[in-house]
Coordinates of C-alpha atoms in Angstrom, one line a residue:
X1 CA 7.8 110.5 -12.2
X2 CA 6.8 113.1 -10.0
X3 CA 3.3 113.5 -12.0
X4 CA 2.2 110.2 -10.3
X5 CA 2.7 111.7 -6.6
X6 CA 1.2 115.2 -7.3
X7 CA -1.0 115.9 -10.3
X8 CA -1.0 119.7 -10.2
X9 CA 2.8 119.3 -11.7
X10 CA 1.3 118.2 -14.5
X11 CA -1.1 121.1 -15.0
X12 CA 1.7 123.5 -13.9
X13 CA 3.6 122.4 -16.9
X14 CA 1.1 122.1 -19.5
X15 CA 0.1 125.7 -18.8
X16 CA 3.8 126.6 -18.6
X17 CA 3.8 124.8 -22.5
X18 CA 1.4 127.4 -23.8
X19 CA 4.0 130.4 -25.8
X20 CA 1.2 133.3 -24.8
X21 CA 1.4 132.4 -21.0
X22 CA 5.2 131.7 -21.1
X23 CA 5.6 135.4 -22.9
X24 CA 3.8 136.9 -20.4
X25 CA 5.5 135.1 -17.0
X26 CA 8.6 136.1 -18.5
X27 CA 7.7 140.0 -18.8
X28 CA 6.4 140.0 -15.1
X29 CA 9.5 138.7 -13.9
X30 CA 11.3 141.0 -15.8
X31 CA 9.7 144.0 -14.6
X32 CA 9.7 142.3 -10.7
X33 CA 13.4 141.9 -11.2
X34 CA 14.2 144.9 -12.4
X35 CA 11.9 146.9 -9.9
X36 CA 13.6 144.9 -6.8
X37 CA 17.3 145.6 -8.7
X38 CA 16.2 149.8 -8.7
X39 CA 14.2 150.0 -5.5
X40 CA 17.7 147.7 -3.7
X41 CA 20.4 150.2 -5.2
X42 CA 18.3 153.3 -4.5
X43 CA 17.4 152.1 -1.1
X44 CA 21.1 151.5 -0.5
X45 CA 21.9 155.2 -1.3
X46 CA 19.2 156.7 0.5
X47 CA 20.0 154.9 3.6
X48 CA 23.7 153.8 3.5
X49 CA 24.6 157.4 5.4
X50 CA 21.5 157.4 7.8
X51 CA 23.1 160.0 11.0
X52 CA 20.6 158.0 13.3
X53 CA 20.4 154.5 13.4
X54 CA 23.9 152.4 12.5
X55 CA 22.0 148.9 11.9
X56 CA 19.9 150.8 9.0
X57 CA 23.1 151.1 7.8
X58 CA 24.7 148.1 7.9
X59 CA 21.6 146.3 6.5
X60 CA 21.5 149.0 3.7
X61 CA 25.5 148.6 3.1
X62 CA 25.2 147.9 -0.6
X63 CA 22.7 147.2 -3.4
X64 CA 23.4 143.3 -2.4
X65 CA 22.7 143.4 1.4
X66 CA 19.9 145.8 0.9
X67 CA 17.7 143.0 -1.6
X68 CA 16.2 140.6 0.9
X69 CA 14.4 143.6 2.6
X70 CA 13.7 145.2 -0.2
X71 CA 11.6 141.7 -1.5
X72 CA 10.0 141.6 2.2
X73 CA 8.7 145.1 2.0
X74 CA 7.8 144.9 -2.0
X75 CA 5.3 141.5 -0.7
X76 CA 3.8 144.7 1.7
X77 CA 5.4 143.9 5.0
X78 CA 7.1 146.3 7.0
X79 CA 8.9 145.4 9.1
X80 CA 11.3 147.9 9.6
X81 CA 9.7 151.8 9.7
X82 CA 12.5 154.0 10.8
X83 CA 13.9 155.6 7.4
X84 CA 14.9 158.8 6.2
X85 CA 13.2 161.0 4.6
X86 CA 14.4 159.8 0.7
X87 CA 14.3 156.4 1.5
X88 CA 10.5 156.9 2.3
X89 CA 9.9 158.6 -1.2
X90 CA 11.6 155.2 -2.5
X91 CA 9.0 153.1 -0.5
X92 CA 6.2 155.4 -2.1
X93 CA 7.3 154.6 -5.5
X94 CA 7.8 150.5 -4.5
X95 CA 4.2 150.7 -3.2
X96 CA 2.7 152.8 -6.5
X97 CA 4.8 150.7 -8.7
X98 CA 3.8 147.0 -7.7
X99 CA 0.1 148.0 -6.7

């Protein structure tokens, strides 16, 4: 039904029909899962007892709170720039991981 008000549905799913191309959409968003789970919790630890800065904190509470910035900075924004010193070492390995 929808096919009839934009074609490119259609071509989305007959690509998304071929196994090969399914196999490999599924291990990308594997590894980009998995790589946003790791880079949340260890951003969460690194920064959950920043001395300087109480909202790094509080957005850094837990692995939960910590994912939507963690997804804005692995897309290469950032935003925010004041971290510590392990938390930077954590943004080096985001940046070497998903370039």
């Amino acid at each position: 039904m929808l096919d009839n008000y934009v074609p490119c549905v259609r071509l989305l799913g007959q690509v998304m029909r071929r196994p090969p191309i399914r196999k490999q959409l599924a291990v990308a968003s594997y590894v980009g899962a998995t790589v946003w789970f790791l880079a949340s919790c260890l951003l969460s630890l690194a920064e959950r007892w920043n001395p300087n800065d109480e909202q790094q904190r509080e957005r850094f509470a837990s692995p939960l709170a910590a994912a939507p910035f963690v997804l804005v900075h692995l897309t290469g924004d950032y935003p925010l720039i004041d971290y510590t010193v392990p938390a930077k070492a954590v943004h080096f390995c985001m940046i070497a991981l998903m370039s």
